[in-house]
């Protein structure tokens, strides 16, 4: 394999002597490092305001509540990097959308009653993956404390029921549109809640309550739904294809160099044997080879090859497609282009100007 150009020539990376100066009046987005953090000093972007509505309080909120701190420690011990919670939330949303049978892939395609049911699915999924015990009066018992779980598609949209007054809340939020999820803890005491509730007596957090949330994971990445990332015209072309196999073929033509989950394949195929539409032996892997399109899966060998080309590494249950061409005898400005060795030849990522060449099968 040719690992490609030296590090100073990595695609999309430009080295500029010295630190870049912040643009005057520039707003700092959450998750962006401040100039102070980078330099160890003060000032710079770190003192600029965050965009309205995007504020997240510090992770140490709630340290004066020993019971809350114990629950936070227990949850972090069960899932330190948040991967299990993220998978549970992703699975709950996918179950609600039921793309394999409905073709739905966006939150706004759900009925109102289905959106209400999302909280129950997330609660059950988290209990299963984290093996949380049932609560005495609320959803869970964690570190000996009763904890209620509330889900919202919108950050800050949780509604606290009267039976949770004074209790600990596990607040969960996720959005496919943003590609993120969050989870935090707060105590539902009077000073953290708005005075006016709905007809069921449920109340939202007030400003103090939102600031009191102790975030376990804030805007962490949610497994991507590629159908949301594609332009509407591309998604329309995918679903316009006549058969499940044709739709899956169109998916891998139009969603190249992007992670595609099994759930997305099922949503597009809308068939029980949707994975057959991807595999060799007549599926998209075979049918698209004549166009030079290769589909990398979650096999270890495929992951290595995809990474060698600079493509996203497919995770469990994911695919990444890309059109390849043989390395030309006169590479010109592509002399440092990343390549992989397949069937005795070097293959590069194709450009739009490259003619189609039949791609080799990936080794198995």
PDB file of C-alpha atoms in Angstrom, residues 59-339:
ATOM      1  CA  UNK A  59     -19.564  19.272  33.542  1.00  0.00           C
ATOM      2  CA  UNK A  60     -19.042  19.886  37.269  1.00  0.00           C
ATOM      3  CA  UNK A  61     -22.569  21.215  37.846  1.00  0.00           C
ATOM      4  CA  UNK A  62     -24.297  19.413  40.706  1.00  0.00           C
ATOM      5  CA  UNK A  63     -21.130  18.676  42.710  1.00  0.00           C
ATOM      6  CA  UNK A  64     -22.879  19.924  45.867  1.00  0.00           C
ATOM      7  CA  UNK A  65     -25.385  17.046  45.630  1.00  0.00           C
ATOM      8  CA  UNK A  66     -23.680  13.839  46.903  1.00  0.00           C
ATOM      9  CA  UNK A  67     -26.474  11.570  45.658  1.00  0.00           C
ATOM     10  CA  UNK A  68     -26.316  13.091  42.179  1.00  0.00           C
ATOM     11  CA  UNK A  69     -22.522  12.767  42.187  1.00  0.00           C
ATOM     12  CA  UNK A  70     -22.805   9.085  43.156  1.00  0.00           C
ATOM     13  CA  UNK A  71     -25.265   8.409  40.314  1.00  0.00           C
ATOM     14  CA  UNK A  72     -22.992  10.231  37.869  1.00  0.00           C
ATOM     15  CA  UNK A  73     -20.020   8.164  39.003  1.00  0.00           C
ATOM     16  CA  UNK A  74     -22.011   4.929  38.636  1.00  0.00           C
ATOM     17  CA  UNK A  75     -23.152   5.789  35.103  1.00  0.00           C
ATOM     18  CA  UNK A  76     -19.662   6.821  34.041  1.00  0.00           C
ATOM     19  CA  UNK A  77     -18.300   3.579  35.445  1.00  0.00           C
ATOM     20  CA  UNK A  78     -20.843   1.582  33.447  1.00  0.00           C
ATOM     21  CA  UNK A  79     -20.120   3.431  30.193  1.00  0.00           C
ATOM     22  CA  UNK A  80     -17.062   5.622  30.413  1.00  0.00           C
ATOM     23  CA  UNK A  81     -16.889   6.707  26.775  1.00  0.00           C
ATOM     24  CA  UNK A  82     -20.646   6.784  26.212  1.00  0.00           C
ATOM     25  CA  UNK A  83     -20.531   4.248  23.372  1.00  0.00           C
ATOM     26  CA  UNK A  84     -23.124   1.965  24.968  1.00  0.00           C
ATOM     27  CA  UNK A  85     -25.543   4.815  25.612  1.00  0.00           C
ATOM     28  CA  UNK A  86     -25.018   6.124  22.073  1.00  0.00           C
ATOM     29  CA  UNK A  87     -25.782   2.699  20.588  1.00  0.00           C
ATOM     30  CA  UNK A  88     -28.910   2.371  22.739  1.00  0.00           C
ATOM     31  CA  UNK A  89     -30.205   5.785  21.670  1.00  0.00           C
ATOM     32  CA  UNK A  90     -29.422   5.083  18.019  1.00  0.00           C
ATOM     33  CA  UNK A  91     -31.237   1.755  18.234  1.00  0.00           C
ATOM     34  CA  UNK A  92     -34.288   3.308  19.903  1.00  0.00           C
ATOM     35  CA  UNK A  93     -34.600   6.001  17.237  1.00  0.00           C
ATOM     36  CA  UNK A  94     -34.190   3.446  14.454  1.00  0.00           C
ATOM     37  CA  UNK A  95     -36.836   1.211  16.032  1.00  0.00           C
ATOM     38  CA  UNK A  96     -39.229   4.150  16.179  1.00  0.00           C
ATOM     39  CA  UNK A  97     -38.634   5.124  12.536  1.00  0.00           C
ATOM     40  CA  UNK A  98     -38.914   1.453  11.451  1.00  0.00           C
ATOM     41  CA  UNK A  99     -37.325   2.350   8.118  1.00  0.00           C
ATOM     42  CA  UNK A 100     -37.254  -1.226   6.853  1.00  0.00           C
ATOM     43  CA  UNK A 101     -41.058  -1.284   6.755  1.00  0.00           C
ATOM     44  CA  UNK A 102     -41.896   2.407   6.323  1.00  0.00           C
ATOM     45  CA  UNK A 103     -38.992   3.986   4.402  1.00  0.00           C
ATOM     46  CA  UNK A 104     -38.848   6.760   7.043  1.00  0.00           C
ATOM     47  CA  UNK A 105     -35.537   8.232   8.129  1.00  0.00           C
ATOM     48  CA  UNK A 106     -36.307  11.663   9.647  1.00  0.00           C
ATOM     49  CA  UNK A 107     -37.818  12.718  12.973  1.00  0.00           C
ATOM     50  CA  UNK A 108     -40.348  14.981  11.260  1.00  0.00           C
ATOM     51  CA  UNK A 109     -41.780  11.947   9.419  1.00  0.00           C
ATOM     52  CA  UNK A 110     -43.070  10.526  12.714  1.00  0.00           C
ATOM     53  CA  UNK A 111     -46.592  10.957  13.995  1.00  0.00           C
ATOM     54  CA  UNK A 112     -47.106  12.936  17.211  1.00  0.00           C
ATOM     55  CA  UNK A 113     -47.993   9.814  19.193  1.00  0.00           C
ATOM     56  CA  UNK A 114     -44.829   8.092  17.939  1.00  0.00           C
ATOM     57  CA  UNK A 115     -42.678  11.008  19.085  1.00  0.00           C
ATOM     58  CA  UNK A 116     -44.258  10.714  22.524  1.00  0.00           C
ATOM     59  CA  UNK A 117     -43.322   7.011  22.558  1.00  0.00           C
ATOM     60  CA  UNK A 118     -39.648   7.828  21.872  1.00  0.00           C
ATOM     61  CA  UNK A 119     -38.970   8.462  25.555  1.00  0.00           C
ATOM     62  CA  UNK A 120     -40.199   5.007  26.526  1.00  0.00           C
ATOM     63  CA  UNK A 121     -38.010   3.314  23.886  1.00  0.00           C
ATOM     64  CA  UNK A 122     -34.922   5.261  24.982  1.00  0.00           C
ATOM     65  CA  UNK A 123     -35.630   4.477  28.652  1.00  0.00           C
ATOM     66  CA  UNK A 124     -35.951   0.733  27.935  1.00  0.00           C
ATOM     67  CA  UNK A 125     -32.884   0.668  25.674  1.00  0.00           C
ATOM     68  CA  UNK A 126     -30.681   2.382  28.269  1.00  0.00           C
ATOM     69  CA  UNK A 127     -31.884   0.057  31.017  1.00  0.00           C
ATOM     70  CA  UNK A 128     -31.022  -2.936  28.846  1.00  0.00           C
ATOM     71  CA  UNK A 129     -27.536  -1.939  27.722  1.00  0.00           C
ATOM     72  CA  UNK A 130     -26.480  -0.563  31.129  1.00  0.00           C
ATOM     73  CA  UNK A 131     -28.326  -3.283  33.069  1.00  0.00           C
ATOM     74  CA  UNK A 132     -30.065  -0.747  35.288  1.00  0.00           C
ATOM     75  CA  UNK A 133     -32.415  -2.011  37.982  1.00  0.00           C
ATOM     76  CA  UNK A 134     -36.030  -0.844  38.141  1.00  0.00           C
ATOM     77  CA  UNK A 135     -36.697   2.073  40.443  1.00  0.00           C
ATOM     78  CA  UNK A 136     -39.003   1.959  43.455  1.00  0.00           C
ATOM     79  CA  UNK A 137     -41.221   4.779  42.144  1.00  0.00           C
ATOM     80  CA  UNK A 138     -39.334   5.995  39.064  1.00  0.00           C
ATOM     81  CA  UNK A 139     -37.575   4.372  36.086  1.00  0.00           C
ATOM     82  CA  UNK A 140     -34.234   3.235  37.522  1.00  0.00           C
ATOM     83  CA  UNK A 141     -32.344   2.559  40.715  1.00  0.00           C
ATOM     84  CA  UNK A 142     -28.766   3.801  40.281  1.00  0.00           C
ATOM     85  CA  UNK A 143     -26.271   3.904  43.149  1.00  0.00           C
ATOM     86  CA  UNK A 144     -29.208   3.352  45.505  1.00  0.00           C
ATOM     87  CA  UNK A 145     -31.141   6.375  44.233  1.00  0.00           C
ATOM     88  CA  UNK A 146     -34.437   6.521  42.349  1.00  0.00           C
ATOM     89  CA  UNK A 147     -33.829   8.153  38.936  1.00  0.00           C
ATOM     90  CA  UNK A 148     -36.369   9.156  36.283  1.00  0.00           C
ATOM     91  CA  UNK A 149     -35.371   9.163  32.601  1.00  0.00           C
ATOM     92  CA  UNK A 150     -36.653  11.829  30.224  1.00  0.00           C
ATOM     93  CA  UNK A 151     -35.936  12.111  26.502  1.00  0.00           C
ATOM     94  CA  UNK A 152     -36.299  15.086  24.202  1.00  0.00           C
ATOM     95  CA  UNK A 153     -35.434  15.548  20.544  1.00  0.00           C
ATOM     96  CA  UNK A 154     -34.691  19.187  21.398  1.00  0.00           C
ATOM     97  CA  UNK A 155     -32.067  20.243  23.926  1.00  0.00           C
ATOM     98  CA  UNK A 156     -33.966  21.724  26.877  1.00  0.00           C
ATOM     99  CA  UNK A 157     -37.319  20.233  25.860  1.00  0.00           C
ATOM    100  CA  UNK A 158     -37.704  17.809  28.791  1.00  0.00           C
ATOM    101  CA  UNK A 159     -40.963  17.870  30.750  1.00  0.00           C
ATOM    102  CA  UNK A 160     -40.708  16.859  34.420  1.00  0.00           C
ATOM    103  CA  UNK A 161     -43.730  15.038  35.914  1.00  0.00           C
ATOM    104  CA  UNK A 162     -45.069  15.858  39.415  1.00  0.00           C
ATOM    105  CA  UNK A 163     -44.056  12.429  40.777  1.00  0.00           C
ATOM    106  CA  UNK A 164     -40.418  13.326  40.090  1.00  0.00           C
ATOM    107  CA  UNK A 165     -40.426  16.452  42.279  1.00  0.00           C
ATOM    108  CA  UNK A 166     -37.257  16.479  44.363  1.00  0.00           C
ATOM    109  CA  UNK A 167     -35.911  13.404  42.530  1.00  0.00           C
ATOM    110  CA  UNK A 168     -32.957  12.922  40.226  1.00  0.00           C
ATOM    111  CA  UNK A 169     -33.542  13.115  36.479  1.00  0.00           C
ATOM    112  CA  UNK A 170     -31.468  11.482  33.735  1.00  0.00           C
ATOM    113  CA  UNK A 171     -32.020  13.866  30.831  1.00  0.00           C
ATOM    114  CA  UNK A 172     -31.306  12.492  27.358  1.00  0.00           C
ATOM    115  CA  UNK A 173     -31.425  14.359  24.052  1.00  0.00           C
ATOM    116  CA  UNK A 174     -30.580  13.239  20.522  1.00  0.00           C
ATOM    117  CA  UNK A 175     -30.989  14.685  17.057  1.00  0.00           C
ATOM    118  CA  UNK A 176     -30.232  13.054  13.711  1.00  0.00           C
ATOM    119  CA  UNK A 177     -30.308  16.480  12.111  1.00  0.00           C
ATOM    120  CA  UNK A 178     -27.470  17.658  14.364  1.00  0.00           C
ATOM    121  CA  UNK A 179     -25.820  14.226  14.489  1.00  0.00           C
ATOM    122  CA  UNK A 180     -25.339  14.539  18.264  1.00  0.00           C
ATOM    123  CA  UNK A 181     -26.684  13.267  21.577  1.00  0.00           C
ATOM    124  CA  UNK A 182     -26.397  14.449  25.175  1.00  0.00           C
ATOM    125  CA  UNK A 183     -27.089  13.010  28.614  1.00  0.00           C
ATOM    126  CA  UNK A 184     -26.966  14.706  31.997  1.00  0.00           C
ATOM    127  CA  UNK A 185     -28.311  14.654  35.536  1.00  0.00           C
ATOM    128  CA  UNK A 186     -30.281  17.253  37.457  1.00  0.00           C
ATOM    129  CA  UNK A 187     -32.427  17.291  40.579  1.00  0.00           C
ATOM    130  CA  UNK A 188     -36.035  18.328  39.958  1.00  0.00           C
ATOM    131  CA  UNK A 189     -36.332  20.804  42.827  1.00  0.00           C
ATOM    132  CA  UNK A 190     -38.667  23.797  42.807  1.00  0.00           C
ATOM    133  CA  UNK A 191     -35.935  26.351  42.099  1.00  0.00           C
ATOM    134  CA  UNK A 192     -34.905  24.427  38.950  1.00  0.00           C
ATOM    135  CA  UNK A 193     -38.402  24.287  37.421  1.00  0.00           C
ATOM    136  CA  UNK A 194     -40.643  26.752  35.681  1.00  0.00           C
ATOM    137  CA  UNK A 195     -43.753  27.684  37.694  1.00  0.00           C
ATOM    138  CA  UNK A 196     -46.260  27.087  34.902  1.00  0.00           C
ATOM    139  CA  UNK A 197     -46.860  23.492  33.837  1.00  0.00           C
ATOM    140  CA  UNK A 198     -49.045  21.765  31.255  1.00  0.00           C
ATOM    141  CA  UNK A 199     -52.401  20.086  31.902  1.00  0.00           C
ATOM    142  CA  UNK A 200     -50.607  17.014  33.302  1.00  0.00           C
ATOM    143  CA  UNK A 201     -48.699  19.148  35.764  1.00  0.00           C
ATOM    144  CA  UNK A 202     -45.393  18.604  33.964  1.00  0.00           C
ATOM    145  CA  UNK A 203     -42.888  21.430  34.054  1.00  0.00           C
ATOM    146  CA  UNK A 204     -39.800  22.368  32.063  1.00  0.00           C
ATOM    147  CA  UNK A 205     -36.460  23.398  33.501  1.00  0.00           C
ATOM    148  CA  UNK A 206     -35.914  27.112  34.005  1.00  0.00           C
ATOM    149  CA  UNK A 207     -32.623  28.896  33.330  1.00  0.00           C
ATOM    150  CA  UNK A 208     -31.257  27.898  36.738  1.00  0.00           C
ATOM    151  CA  UNK A 209     -32.290  24.285  36.156  1.00  0.00           C
ATOM    152  CA  UNK A 210     -30.567  24.130  32.775  1.00  0.00           C
ATOM    153  CA  UNK A 211     -27.422  25.573  34.320  1.00  0.00           C
ATOM    154  CA  UNK A 212     -27.604  22.973  37.107  1.00  0.00           C
ATOM    155  CA  UNK A 213     -27.451  19.982  34.750  1.00  0.00           C
ATOM    156  CA  UNK A 214     -24.351  17.847  35.276  1.00  0.00           C
ATOM    157  CA  UNK A 215     -23.492  16.674  31.771  1.00  0.00           C
ATOM    158  CA  UNK A 216     -22.146  13.151  31.417  1.00  0.00           C
ATOM    159  CA  UNK A 217     -21.918  13.524  27.636  1.00  0.00           C
ATOM    160  CA  UNK A 218     -22.605  16.801  25.846  1.00  0.00           C
ATOM    161  CA  UNK A 219     -23.239  16.865  22.098  1.00  0.00           C
ATOM    162  CA  UNK A 220     -21.385  13.606  21.566  1.00  0.00           C
ATOM    163  CA  UNK A 221     -21.450  12.169  18.018  1.00  0.00           C
ATOM    164  CA  UNK A 222     -24.496  10.072  17.108  1.00  0.00           C
ATOM    165  CA  UNK A 223     -24.026   7.387  14.461  1.00  0.00           C
ATOM    166  CA  UNK A 224     -24.720   9.220  11.242  1.00  0.00           C
ATOM    167  CA  UNK A 225     -27.844   8.751   9.162  1.00  0.00           C
ATOM    168  CA  UNK A 226     -26.437   9.340   5.682  1.00  0.00           C
ATOM    169  CA  UNK A 227     -29.895   9.958   4.190  1.00  0.00           C
ATOM    170  CA  UNK A 228     -30.115  13.155   6.239  1.00  0.00           C
ATOM    171  CA  UNK A 229     -26.676  14.296   5.107  1.00  0.00           C
ATOM    172  CA  UNK A 230     -27.424  13.835   1.390  1.00  0.00           C
ATOM    173  CA  UNK A 231     -29.193  16.592  -0.585  1.00  0.00           C
ATOM    174  CA  UNK A 232     -32.925  16.027  -1.062  1.00  0.00           C
ATOM    175  CA  UNK A 233     -32.518  15.496  -4.797  1.00  0.00           C
ATOM    176  CA  UNK A 234     -30.053  12.648  -4.165  1.00  0.00           C
ATOM    177  CA  UNK A 235     -32.363  10.975  -1.648  1.00  0.00           C
ATOM    178  CA  UNK A 236     -35.251  11.374  -4.066  1.00  0.00           C
ATOM    179  CA  UNK A 237     -33.259   9.665  -6.812  1.00  0.00           C
ATOM    180  CA  UNK A 238     -32.429   6.770  -4.470  1.00  0.00           C
ATOM    181  CA  UNK A 239     -36.038   6.131  -3.496  1.00  0.00           C
ATOM    182  CA  UNK A 240     -37.264   6.625  -7.082  1.00  0.00           C
ATOM    183  CA  UNK A 241     -35.474   3.457  -8.235  1.00  0.00           C
ATOM    184  CA  UNK A 242     -37.881   0.621  -8.955  1.00  0.00           C
ATOM    185  CA  UNK A 243     -36.689  -2.341  -6.876  1.00  0.00           C
ATOM    186  CA  UNK A 244     -34.960  -2.822  -3.542  1.00  0.00           C
ATOM    187  CA  UNK A 245     -31.763  -3.893  -5.302  1.00  0.00           C
ATOM    188  CA  UNK A 246     -31.834  -0.861  -7.598  1.00  0.00           C
ATOM    189  CA  UNK A 247     -32.388   1.465  -4.633  1.00  0.00           C
ATOM    190  CA  UNK A 248     -29.430  -0.045  -2.750  1.00  0.00           C
ATOM    191  CA  UNK A 249     -27.256   0.299  -5.868  1.00  0.00           C
ATOM    192  CA  UNK A 250     -28.289   3.939  -6.163  1.00  0.00           C
ATOM    193  CA  UNK A 251     -27.531   4.490  -2.480  1.00  0.00           C
ATOM    194  CA  UNK A 252     -23.921   3.378  -2.874  1.00  0.00           C
ATOM    195  CA  UNK A 253     -23.544   5.380  -6.095  1.00  0.00           C
ATOM    196  CA  UNK A 254     -24.730   8.608  -4.511  1.00  0.00           C
ATOM    197  CA  UNK A 255     -23.433   8.254  -0.943  1.00  0.00           C
ATOM    198  CA  UNK A 256     -19.799   7.603  -1.813  1.00  0.00           C
ATOM    199  CA  UNK A 257     -17.047   8.247   0.755  1.00  0.00           C
ATOM    200  CA  UNK A 258     -19.650   8.379   3.549  1.00  0.00           C
ATOM    201  CA  UNK A 259     -20.524   5.873   6.265  1.00  0.00           C
ATOM    202  CA  UNK A 260     -23.704   3.957   5.462  1.00  0.00           C
ATOM    203  CA  UNK A 261     -25.281   1.940   8.278  1.00  0.00           C
ATOM    204  CA  UNK A 262     -27.180  -1.315   7.957  1.00  0.00           C
ATOM    205  CA  UNK A 263     -30.263   0.566   9.115  1.00  0.00           C
ATOM    206  CA  UNK A 264     -29.987   2.910   6.137  1.00  0.00           C
ATOM    207  CA  UNK A 265     -29.594  -0.076   3.805  1.00  0.00           C
ATOM    208  CA  UNK A 266     -32.729  -1.629   5.335  1.00  0.00           C
ATOM    209  CA  UNK A 267     -34.609   1.674   4.970  1.00  0.00           C
ATOM    210  CA  UNK A 268     -33.698   1.947   1.298  1.00  0.00           C
ATOM    211  CA  UNK A 269     -34.221  -1.723   0.415  1.00  0.00           C
ATOM    212  CA  UNK A 270     -37.443  -2.133   2.454  1.00  0.00           C
ATOM    213  CA  UNK A 271     -37.015  -5.918   2.273  1.00  0.00           C
ATOM    214  CA  UNK A 272     -36.407  -8.653   4.830  1.00  0.00           C
ATOM    215  CA  UNK A 273     -33.231  -9.823   3.053  1.00  0.00           C
ATOM    216  CA  UNK A 274     -31.782  -6.312   2.732  1.00  0.00           C
ATOM    217  CA  UNK A 275     -28.201  -7.397   3.492  1.00  0.00           C
ATOM    218  CA  UNK A 276     -28.287  -9.682   0.454  1.00  0.00           C
ATOM    219  CA  UNK A 277     -28.640  -6.513  -1.632  1.00  0.00           C
ATOM    220  CA  UNK A 278     -25.142  -5.420  -0.554  1.00  0.00           C
ATOM    221  CA  UNK A 279     -23.128  -8.650  -0.562  1.00  0.00           C
ATOM    222  CA  UNK A 280     -21.240 -10.272  -3.406  1.00  0.00           C
ATOM    223  CA  UNK A 281     -23.000 -13.028  -5.284  1.00  0.00           C
ATOM    224  CA  UNK A 282     -25.375 -10.727  -7.096  1.00  0.00           C
ATOM    225  CA  UNK A 283     -25.683  -7.748  -4.723  1.00  0.00           C
ATOM    226  CA  UNK A 284     -24.397  -4.188  -5.057  1.00  0.00           C
ATOM    227  CA  UNK A 285     -20.785  -5.257  -4.524  1.00  0.00           C
ATOM    228  CA  UNK A 286     -20.924  -7.237  -7.777  1.00  0.00           C
ATOM    229  CA  UNK A 287     -23.260  -4.994  -9.740  1.00  0.00           C
ATOM    230  CA  UNK A 288     -21.308  -1.777  -9.148  1.00  0.00           C
ATOM    231  CA  UNK A 289     -17.825  -3.154  -9.862  1.00  0.00           C
ATOM    232  CA  UNK A 290     -18.237  -2.458 -13.589  1.00  0.00           C
ATOM    233  CA  UNK A 291     -18.556   1.240 -12.670  1.00  0.00           C
ATOM    234  CA  UNK A 292     -15.398   1.035 -10.570  1.00  0.00           C
ATOM    235  CA  UNK A 293     -17.321   1.299  -7.277  1.00  0.00           C
ATOM    236  CA  UNK A 294     -16.004  -0.732  -4.356  1.00  0.00           C
ATOM    237  CA  UNK A 295     -17.967  -1.194  -1.118  1.00  0.00           C
ATOM    238  CA  UNK A 296     -15.848  -1.536   2.013  1.00  0.00           C
ATOM    239  CA  UNK A 297     -17.460  -3.195   5.031  1.00  0.00           C
ATOM    240  CA  UNK A 298     -16.598  -3.719   8.676  1.00  0.00           C
ATOM    241  CA  UNK A 299     -14.153  -6.569   7.980  1.00  0.00           C
ATOM    242  CA  UNK A 300     -10.727  -5.787   9.428  1.00  0.00           C
ATOM    243  CA  UNK A 301      -9.128  -5.978   5.971  1.00  0.00           C
ATOM    244  CA  UNK A 302     -11.709  -3.603   4.492  1.00  0.00           C
ATOM    245  CA  UNK A 303     -11.160  -1.136   7.326  1.00  0.00           C
ATOM    246  CA  UNK A 304      -7.416  -1.101   6.658  1.00  0.00           C
ATOM    247  CA  UNK A 305      -7.928  -0.555   2.924  1.00  0.00           C
ATOM    248  CA  UNK A 306     -10.474   2.227   3.446  1.00  0.00           C
ATOM    249  CA  UNK A 307      -8.196   4.001   5.912  1.00  0.00           C
ATOM    250  CA  UNK A 308      -5.237   3.666   3.515  1.00  0.00           C
ATOM    251  CA  UNK A 309      -7.236   5.608   0.908  1.00  0.00           C
ATOM    252  CA  UNK A 310      -8.152   8.287   3.441  1.00  0.00           C
ATOM    253  CA  UNK A 311     -11.792   7.196   3.536  1.00  0.00           C
ATOM    254  CA  UNK A 312     -13.896   7.006   6.712  1.00  0.00           C
ATOM    255  CA  UNK A 313     -13.231   3.703   8.456  1.00  0.00           C
ATOM    256  CA  UNK A 314     -16.440   1.629   8.456  1.00  0.00           C
ATOM    257  CA  UNK A 315     -17.546   0.834  12.002  1.00  0.00           C
ATOM    258  CA  UNK A 316     -19.581  -2.183  13.095  1.00  0.00           C
ATOM    259  CA  UNK A 317     -22.476  -2.681  10.686  1.00  0.00           C
ATOM    260  CA  UNK A 318     -21.295   0.107   8.375  1.00  0.00           C
ATOM    261  CA  UNK A 319     -20.208   0.398   4.739  1.00  0.00           C
ATOM    262  CA  UNK A 320     -18.241   2.979   2.758  1.00  0.00           C
ATOM    263  CA  UNK A 321     -18.353   3.024  -1.043  1.00  0.00           C
ATOM    264  CA  UNK A 322     -15.897   4.731  -3.389  1.00  0.00           C
ATOM    265  CA  UNK A 323     -15.096   4.723  -7.079  1.00  0.00           C
ATOM    266  CA  UNK A 324     -11.539   3.613  -7.842  1.00  0.00           C
ATOM    267  CA  UNK A 325      -9.300   3.832 -10.908  1.00  0.00           C
ATOM    268  CA  UNK A 326      -5.916   2.206 -11.655  1.00  0.00           C
ATOM    269  CA  UNK A 327      -2.901   4.391 -10.962  1.00  0.00           C
ATOM    270  CA  UNK A 328      -1.963   5.985 -14.306  1.00  0.00           C
ATOM    271  CA  UNK A 329       1.468   5.369 -15.824  1.00  0.00           C
ATOM    272  CA  UNK A 330       2.014   9.147 -15.726  1.00  0.00           C
ATOM    273  CA  UNK A 331       0.456  10.213 -12.401  1.00  0.00           C
ATOM    274  CA  UNK A 332       1.150  13.917 -12.896  1.00  0.00           C
ATOM    275  CA  UNK A 333      -0.179  15.895  -9.922  1.00  0.00           C
ATOM    276  CA  UNK A 334      -1.421  12.645  -8.318  1.00  0.00           C
ATOM    277  CA  UNK A 335       2.047  11.296  -7.658  1.00  0.00           C
ATOM    278  CA  UNK A 336       1.392  11.466  -3.908  1.00  0.00           C
ATOM    279  CA  UNK A 337      -2.206  10.249  -4.105  1.00  0.00           C
ATOM    280  CA  UNK A 338      -3.075   7.480  -1.650  1.00  0.00           C
ATOM    281  CA  UNK A 339      -3.409   4.049  -3.216  1.00  0.00           C
TER     282      UNK A 339
END
